[in-house]
Structure formats: C-alpha cells, structure tokens
CSV table of C-alpha atoms and ligand atoms in Angstrom, one decimal:
chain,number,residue,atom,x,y,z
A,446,UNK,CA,-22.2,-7.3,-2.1
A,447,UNK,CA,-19.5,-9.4,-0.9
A,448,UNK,CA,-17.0,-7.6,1.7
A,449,UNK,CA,-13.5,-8.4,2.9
A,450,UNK,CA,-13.0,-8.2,6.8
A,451,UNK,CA,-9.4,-7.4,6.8
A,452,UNK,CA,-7.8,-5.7,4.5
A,453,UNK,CA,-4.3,-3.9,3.8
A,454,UNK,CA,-4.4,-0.8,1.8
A,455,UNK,CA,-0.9,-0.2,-0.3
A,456,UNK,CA,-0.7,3.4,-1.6
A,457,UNK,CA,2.3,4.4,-4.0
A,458,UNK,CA,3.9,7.4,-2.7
A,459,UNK,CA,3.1,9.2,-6.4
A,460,UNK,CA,-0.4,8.3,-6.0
A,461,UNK,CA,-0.7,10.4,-2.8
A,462,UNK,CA,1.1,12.8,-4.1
A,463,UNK,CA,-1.9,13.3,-6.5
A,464,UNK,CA,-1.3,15.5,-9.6
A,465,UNK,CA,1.5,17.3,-8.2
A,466,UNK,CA,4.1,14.5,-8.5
A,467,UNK,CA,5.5,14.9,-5.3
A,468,UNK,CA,5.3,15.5,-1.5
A,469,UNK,CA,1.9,15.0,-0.4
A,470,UNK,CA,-1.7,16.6,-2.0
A,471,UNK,CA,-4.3,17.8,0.9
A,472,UNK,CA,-6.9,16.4,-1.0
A,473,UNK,CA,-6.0,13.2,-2.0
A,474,UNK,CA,-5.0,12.5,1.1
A,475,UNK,CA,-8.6,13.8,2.9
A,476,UNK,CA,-10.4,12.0,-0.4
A,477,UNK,CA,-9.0,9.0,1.2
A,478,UNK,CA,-9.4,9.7,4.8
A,479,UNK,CA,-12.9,9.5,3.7
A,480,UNK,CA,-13.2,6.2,2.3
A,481,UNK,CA,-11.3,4.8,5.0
A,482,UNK,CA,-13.7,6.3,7.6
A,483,UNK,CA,-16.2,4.9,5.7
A,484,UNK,CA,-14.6,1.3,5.5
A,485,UNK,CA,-14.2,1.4,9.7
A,486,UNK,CA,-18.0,2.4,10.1
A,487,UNK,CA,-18.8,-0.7,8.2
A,488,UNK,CA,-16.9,-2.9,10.6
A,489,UNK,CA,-14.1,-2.7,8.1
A,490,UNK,CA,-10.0,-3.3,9.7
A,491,UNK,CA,-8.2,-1.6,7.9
A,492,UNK,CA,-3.9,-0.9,7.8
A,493,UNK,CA,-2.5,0.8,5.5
A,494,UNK,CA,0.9,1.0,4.0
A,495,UNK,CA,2.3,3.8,2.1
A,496,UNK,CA,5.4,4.4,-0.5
A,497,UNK,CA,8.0,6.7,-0.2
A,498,UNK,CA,8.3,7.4,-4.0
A,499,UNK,CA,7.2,10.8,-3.8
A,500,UNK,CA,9.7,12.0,-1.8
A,501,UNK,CA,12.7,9.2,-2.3
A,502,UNK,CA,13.5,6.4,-4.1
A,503,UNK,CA,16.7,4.4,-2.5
A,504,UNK,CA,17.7,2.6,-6.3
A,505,UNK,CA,17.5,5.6,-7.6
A,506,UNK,CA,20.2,7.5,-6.2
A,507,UNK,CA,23.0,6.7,-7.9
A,508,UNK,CA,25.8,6.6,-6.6
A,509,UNK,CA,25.2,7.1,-3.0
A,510,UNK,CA,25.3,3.9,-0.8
A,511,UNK,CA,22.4,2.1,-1.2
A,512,UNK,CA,21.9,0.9,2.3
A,513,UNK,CA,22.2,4.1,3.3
A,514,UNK,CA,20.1,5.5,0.2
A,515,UNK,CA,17.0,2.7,1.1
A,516,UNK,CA,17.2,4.0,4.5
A,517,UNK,CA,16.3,7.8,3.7
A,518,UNK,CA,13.5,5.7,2.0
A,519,UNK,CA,12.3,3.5,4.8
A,520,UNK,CA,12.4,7.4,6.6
A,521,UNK,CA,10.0,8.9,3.9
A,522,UNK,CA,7.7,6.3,4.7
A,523,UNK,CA,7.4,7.5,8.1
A,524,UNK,CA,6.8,10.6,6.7
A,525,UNK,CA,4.0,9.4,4.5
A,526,UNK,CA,2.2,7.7,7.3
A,527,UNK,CA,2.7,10.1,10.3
A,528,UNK,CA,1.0,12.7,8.0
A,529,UNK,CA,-2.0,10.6,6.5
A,530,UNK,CA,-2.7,9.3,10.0
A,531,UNK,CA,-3.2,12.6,10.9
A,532,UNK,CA,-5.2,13.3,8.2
A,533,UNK,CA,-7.4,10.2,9.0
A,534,UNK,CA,-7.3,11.7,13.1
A,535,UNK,CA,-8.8,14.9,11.2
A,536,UNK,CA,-12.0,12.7,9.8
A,537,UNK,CA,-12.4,12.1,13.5
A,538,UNK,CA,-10.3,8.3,13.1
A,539,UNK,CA,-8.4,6.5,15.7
A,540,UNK,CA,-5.0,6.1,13.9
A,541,UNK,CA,-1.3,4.8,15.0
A,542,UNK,CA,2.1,4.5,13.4
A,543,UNK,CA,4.2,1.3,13.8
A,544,UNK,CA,7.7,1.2,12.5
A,545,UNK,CA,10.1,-2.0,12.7
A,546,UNK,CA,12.6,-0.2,14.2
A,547,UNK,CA,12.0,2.4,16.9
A,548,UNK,CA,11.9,6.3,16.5
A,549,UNK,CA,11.3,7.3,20.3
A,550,UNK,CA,7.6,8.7,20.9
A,551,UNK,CA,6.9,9.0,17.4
A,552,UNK,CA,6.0,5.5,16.4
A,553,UNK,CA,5.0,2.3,17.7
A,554,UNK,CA,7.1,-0.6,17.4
A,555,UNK,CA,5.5,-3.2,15.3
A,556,UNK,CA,3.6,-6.1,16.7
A,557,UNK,CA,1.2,-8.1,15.6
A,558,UNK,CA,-0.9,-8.4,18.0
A,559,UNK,CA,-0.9,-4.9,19.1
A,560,UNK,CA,-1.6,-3.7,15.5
A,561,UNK,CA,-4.3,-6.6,15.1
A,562,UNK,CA,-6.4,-4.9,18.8
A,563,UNK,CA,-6.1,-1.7,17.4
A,564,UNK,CA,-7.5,-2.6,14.4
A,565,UNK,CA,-10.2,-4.6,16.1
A,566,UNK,CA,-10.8,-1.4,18.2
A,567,UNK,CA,-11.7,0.5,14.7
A,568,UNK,CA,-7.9,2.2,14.9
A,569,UNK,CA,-6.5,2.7,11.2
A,570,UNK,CA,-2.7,0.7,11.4
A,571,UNK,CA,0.0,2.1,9.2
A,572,UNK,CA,2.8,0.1,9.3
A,573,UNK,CA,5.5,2.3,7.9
A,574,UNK,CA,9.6,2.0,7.7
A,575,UNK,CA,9.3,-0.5,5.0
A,576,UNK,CA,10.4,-3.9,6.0
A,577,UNK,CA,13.3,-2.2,8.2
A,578,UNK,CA,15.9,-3.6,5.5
A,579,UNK,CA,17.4,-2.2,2.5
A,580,UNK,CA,17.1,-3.4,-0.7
A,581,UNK,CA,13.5,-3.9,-0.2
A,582,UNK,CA,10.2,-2.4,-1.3
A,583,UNK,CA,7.0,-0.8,0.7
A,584,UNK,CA,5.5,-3.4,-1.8
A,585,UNK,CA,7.0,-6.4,-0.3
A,586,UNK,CA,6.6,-4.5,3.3
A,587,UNK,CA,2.8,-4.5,2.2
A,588,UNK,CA,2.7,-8.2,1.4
A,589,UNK,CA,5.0,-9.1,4.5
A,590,UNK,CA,2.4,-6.8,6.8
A,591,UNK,CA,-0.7,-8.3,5.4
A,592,UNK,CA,0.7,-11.9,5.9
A,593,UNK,CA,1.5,-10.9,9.0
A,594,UNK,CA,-1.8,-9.6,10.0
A,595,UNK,CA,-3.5,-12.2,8.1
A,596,UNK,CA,-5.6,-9.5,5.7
A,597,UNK,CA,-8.1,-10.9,3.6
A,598,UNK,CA,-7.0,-8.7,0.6
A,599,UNK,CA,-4.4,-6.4,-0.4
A,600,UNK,CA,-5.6,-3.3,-2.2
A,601,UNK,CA,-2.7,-1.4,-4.0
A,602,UNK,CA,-4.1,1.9,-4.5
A,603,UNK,CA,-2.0,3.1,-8.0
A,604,UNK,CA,-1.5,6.0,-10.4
A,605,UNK,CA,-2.8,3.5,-13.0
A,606,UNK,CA,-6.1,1.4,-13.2
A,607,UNK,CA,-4.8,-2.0,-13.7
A,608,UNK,CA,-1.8,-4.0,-15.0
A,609,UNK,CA,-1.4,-3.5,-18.9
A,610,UNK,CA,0.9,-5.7,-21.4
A,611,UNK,CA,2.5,-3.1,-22.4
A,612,UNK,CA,2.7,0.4,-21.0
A,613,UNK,CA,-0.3,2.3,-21.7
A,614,UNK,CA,1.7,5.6,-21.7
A,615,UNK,CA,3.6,4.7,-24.6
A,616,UNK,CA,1.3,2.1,-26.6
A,617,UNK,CA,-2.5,3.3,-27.1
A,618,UNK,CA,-3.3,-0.5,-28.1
A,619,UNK,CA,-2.0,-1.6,-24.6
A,620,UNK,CA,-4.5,-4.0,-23.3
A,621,UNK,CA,-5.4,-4.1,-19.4
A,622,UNK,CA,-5.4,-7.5,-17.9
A,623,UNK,CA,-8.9,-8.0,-15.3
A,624,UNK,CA,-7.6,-11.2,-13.9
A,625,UNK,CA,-3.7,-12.3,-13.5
A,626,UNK,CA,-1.9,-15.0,-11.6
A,627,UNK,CA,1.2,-14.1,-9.7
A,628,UNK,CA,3.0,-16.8,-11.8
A,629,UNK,CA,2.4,-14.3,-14.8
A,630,UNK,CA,3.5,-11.8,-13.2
A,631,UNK,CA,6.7,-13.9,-12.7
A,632,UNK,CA,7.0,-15.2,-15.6
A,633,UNK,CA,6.1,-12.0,-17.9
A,634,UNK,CA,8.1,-9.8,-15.8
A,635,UNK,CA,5.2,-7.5,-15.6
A,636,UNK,CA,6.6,-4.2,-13.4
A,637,UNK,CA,3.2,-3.6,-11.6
A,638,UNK,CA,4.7,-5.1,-8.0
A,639,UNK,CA,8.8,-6.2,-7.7
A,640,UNK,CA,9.1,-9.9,-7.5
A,641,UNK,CA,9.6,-10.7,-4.0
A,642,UNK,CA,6.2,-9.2,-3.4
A,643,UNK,CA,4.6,-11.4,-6.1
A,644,UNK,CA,6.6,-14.2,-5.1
A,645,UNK,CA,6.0,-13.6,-0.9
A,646,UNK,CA,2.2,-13.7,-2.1
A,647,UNK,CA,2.3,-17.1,-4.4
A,648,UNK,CA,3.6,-18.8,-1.7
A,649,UNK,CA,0.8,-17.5,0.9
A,650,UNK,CA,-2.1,-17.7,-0.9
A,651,UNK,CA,-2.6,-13.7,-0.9
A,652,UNK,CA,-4.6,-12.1,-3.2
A,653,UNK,CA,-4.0,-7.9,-4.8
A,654,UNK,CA,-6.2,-6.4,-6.5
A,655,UNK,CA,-4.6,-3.3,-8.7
A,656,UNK,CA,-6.2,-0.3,-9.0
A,657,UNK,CA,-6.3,3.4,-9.7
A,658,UNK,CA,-6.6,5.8,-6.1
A,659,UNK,CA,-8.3,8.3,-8.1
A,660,UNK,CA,-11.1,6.4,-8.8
A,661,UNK,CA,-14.3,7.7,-6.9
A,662,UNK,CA,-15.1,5.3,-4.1
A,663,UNK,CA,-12.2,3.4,-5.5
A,664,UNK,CA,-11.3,1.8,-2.3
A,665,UNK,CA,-14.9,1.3,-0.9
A,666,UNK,CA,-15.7,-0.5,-4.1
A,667,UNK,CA,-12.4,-3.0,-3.8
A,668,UNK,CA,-12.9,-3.1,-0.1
A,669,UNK,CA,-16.3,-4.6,-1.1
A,670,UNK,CA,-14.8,-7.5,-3.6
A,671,UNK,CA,-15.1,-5.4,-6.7
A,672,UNK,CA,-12.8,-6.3,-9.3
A,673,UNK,CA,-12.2,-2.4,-10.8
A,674,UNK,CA,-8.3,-2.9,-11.9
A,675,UNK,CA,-7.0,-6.4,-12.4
A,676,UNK,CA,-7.4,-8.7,-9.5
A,677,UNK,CA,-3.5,-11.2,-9.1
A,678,UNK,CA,-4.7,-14.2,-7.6
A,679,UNK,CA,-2.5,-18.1,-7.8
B,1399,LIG,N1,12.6,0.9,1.3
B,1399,LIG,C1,13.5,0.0,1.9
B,1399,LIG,N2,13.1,-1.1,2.5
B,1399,LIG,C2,11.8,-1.5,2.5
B,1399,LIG,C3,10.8,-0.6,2.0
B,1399,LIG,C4,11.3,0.6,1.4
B,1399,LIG,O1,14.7,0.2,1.8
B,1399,LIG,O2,11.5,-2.6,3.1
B,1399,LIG,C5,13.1,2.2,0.8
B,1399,LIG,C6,13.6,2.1,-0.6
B,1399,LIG,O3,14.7,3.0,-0.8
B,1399,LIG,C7,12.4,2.5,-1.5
B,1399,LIG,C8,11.9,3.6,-0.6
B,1399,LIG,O4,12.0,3.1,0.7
B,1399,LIG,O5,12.8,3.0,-2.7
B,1399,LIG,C9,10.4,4.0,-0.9
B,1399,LIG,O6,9.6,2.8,-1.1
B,1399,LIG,P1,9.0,2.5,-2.5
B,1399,LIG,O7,10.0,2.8,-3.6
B,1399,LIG,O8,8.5,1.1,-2.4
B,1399,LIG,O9,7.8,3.5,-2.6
B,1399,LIG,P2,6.6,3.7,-3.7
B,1399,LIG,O10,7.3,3.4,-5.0
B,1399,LIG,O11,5.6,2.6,-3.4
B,1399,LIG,O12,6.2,5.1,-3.5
C-alpha cells in the first residue's frame, strides 16, 4: 500500500469533542493518540492542526467584536493542542506546540524549519493559534501549515465521512461524492472547507482527503493513500 511521507492531520474541534459536543472526549483524543503513534513508528511525520469549534466559534458570536471574538478562537486552539499533545506524550510521543504568536513558555513560536527537525526527529507538530489573524479559519491555518511544511497530504479528520450534495442530516437521498476538485468546491459552494482554504490549495497543488475521525484506523488507512471519504484534488 502506497504511503504519504508527510502529512498534516486537520481535526474539527467537534470531532474531538466526540459524542459529547463539546470540550474535549478522553477517548477520542487517546483513540487518536494511537493512530498517530502508529503513523511515527512507521516513519510517518506527522503535524497536526486542531479546531476550536468545540469550545468557540469567533463568527458566531454575535455581536461581540469579531477581531476580538476570532481571537478567543485562535486561544481555544491552543487549548485543543496543548491538551492532545499531552495526550500523544501519554502514548509515550515526542510532541510540541507552535503558535504564531508567542504565549511565554507555553508554546513554540512557529518556524518551519524547526517544526520540519522535530518532525524529522519523530516529534508530533501542532501548529495551533490558527493563522494568528482574525477572520480566518484553523482550516485555512491547516492548508497555510501544510504548504508551509510541504505535507504530502492533508487529512481533515470530520464528524462526517465525506462531502455530500446535499446535507445528509436533512436529505436521506444525499449522495457522497468519492472524488472532488477544488474548483467544485468553488463553484458548488459545497461548506465542507471555507473558500480560502480550497482556494489556498488550487493554487498549490495540495490535495485533502475528507473523512470521518471515528472511523476505526481512520487515519492510518488515509495516511496510507486510502481514499475512505472523498479525496479534493485540482
Ligand atoms: N480563528 C481565527 N483565525 C485563524 C483560525 C481560527 O480567528 O486563523 C478563530 C475563529 O474565531 C474560529 C475559531 O478560531 O471560529 C476556531 O476555529 P474553527 O472555527 O476553524 O474551528 P473548527 O470549526 O475546525 O473546530
């Protein structure tokens, strides 16, 4: 089977916030510990960037101050990472934090070629705070990152197996696309990832792959090229 070398995991805030809804779940967070351990014994670099959804969403906060709303975001991002790094350090990982901006002893400040000799040196990279900026996504953070870091593949880890044409919640005749390009995406105005990110990964030549976290082996399986959600390509 055909594996990527470097790849940038995105998890959704909700996902890791497994059935719950919100704040974190022990045990979807050690469920993925485990894959990712699994991933770095292969010879796997992994970074990983997580959402802040399950704590905070800036745009919806209504009528607060948006910068200032995005930036209790970018802040529940930290959150999110500092605690699944720890989670990976309990699988017996090498982990580390980098944020754009600086937050004392807690984080690192984000550089690529710091992250990319941790990651070299089997050392799980989050790269938290979002892009720094408001009005941003941790989806177009995870795009930006894995240009960046020149990542193989993106794998956005989801509360939903793939991108539908319609939402499956609501239609039970929704169809799930396998394969997408990001110019549908565009030009659909399918929700799965905001525009900037699909438009940030048109232009470099990135592909996602979509799927569910709770999947079992989910993220061994897409780590190893398998196409189990629908796989945005140009
Ligand atoms: N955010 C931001 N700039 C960024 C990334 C994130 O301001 O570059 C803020 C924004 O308020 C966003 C929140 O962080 O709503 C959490 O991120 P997101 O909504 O992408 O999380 P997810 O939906 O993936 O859990």
């Amino acid at each position: 089977m055909a594996k990527f070398k470097r790849v940038l995991i995105k998890l959704s805030g909700e996902a890791l916030a497994g059935l719950k809804g919100e704040g974190f779940d022990f045990s979807t967070a050690v469920k993925v510990s485990k894959q990712i351990k699994k991933l770095i014994e292969q010879g796997i670099e992994v970074s990983i960037v997580i959402g802040g959804g399950n704590f905070w969403r800036g745009r919806n906060s209504e009528s607060m101050d948006r910068t200032k709303a995005d930036q209790i975001g970018m802040l529940a991002t930290v959150m999110n990472s500092l605690y699944m790094a720890e989670i990976c350090r309990l699988q017996g990982l090498k982990s580390i934090v980098q944020t754009p901006f600086q937050i004392g002893t807690i984080t690192e400040q984000f550089n690529k070629d710091k992250a990319l000799s941790h990651m070299k040196n089997n050392t799980v990279v989050f790269f938290a705070g979002g892009t720094g900026h408001p009005f941003f996504s941790t989806d177009t953070s995870a795009v930006l990152r894995g240009c960046e870091i020149e990542a193989d593949i993106l794998l956005f880890a989801k509360n939903i197996d793939g991108v539908y044409d319609s939402d499956p919640k609501v239609n039970n005749e929704a169809k799930k696309f396998t394969k997408l390009s990001f110019k549908d995406i565009l030009d659909k105005q399918l929700k799965v990832i905001d525009g900037t990110a699909a438009s940030l990964c048109m232009e470099q030549n990135i592909p996602i792959l979509i799927f569910k976290l709770d999947t079992e082996d989910g993220i061994i399986k897409a780590a190893y090229g398998e196409n189990i959600g629908t796989l945005i390509t140009n």
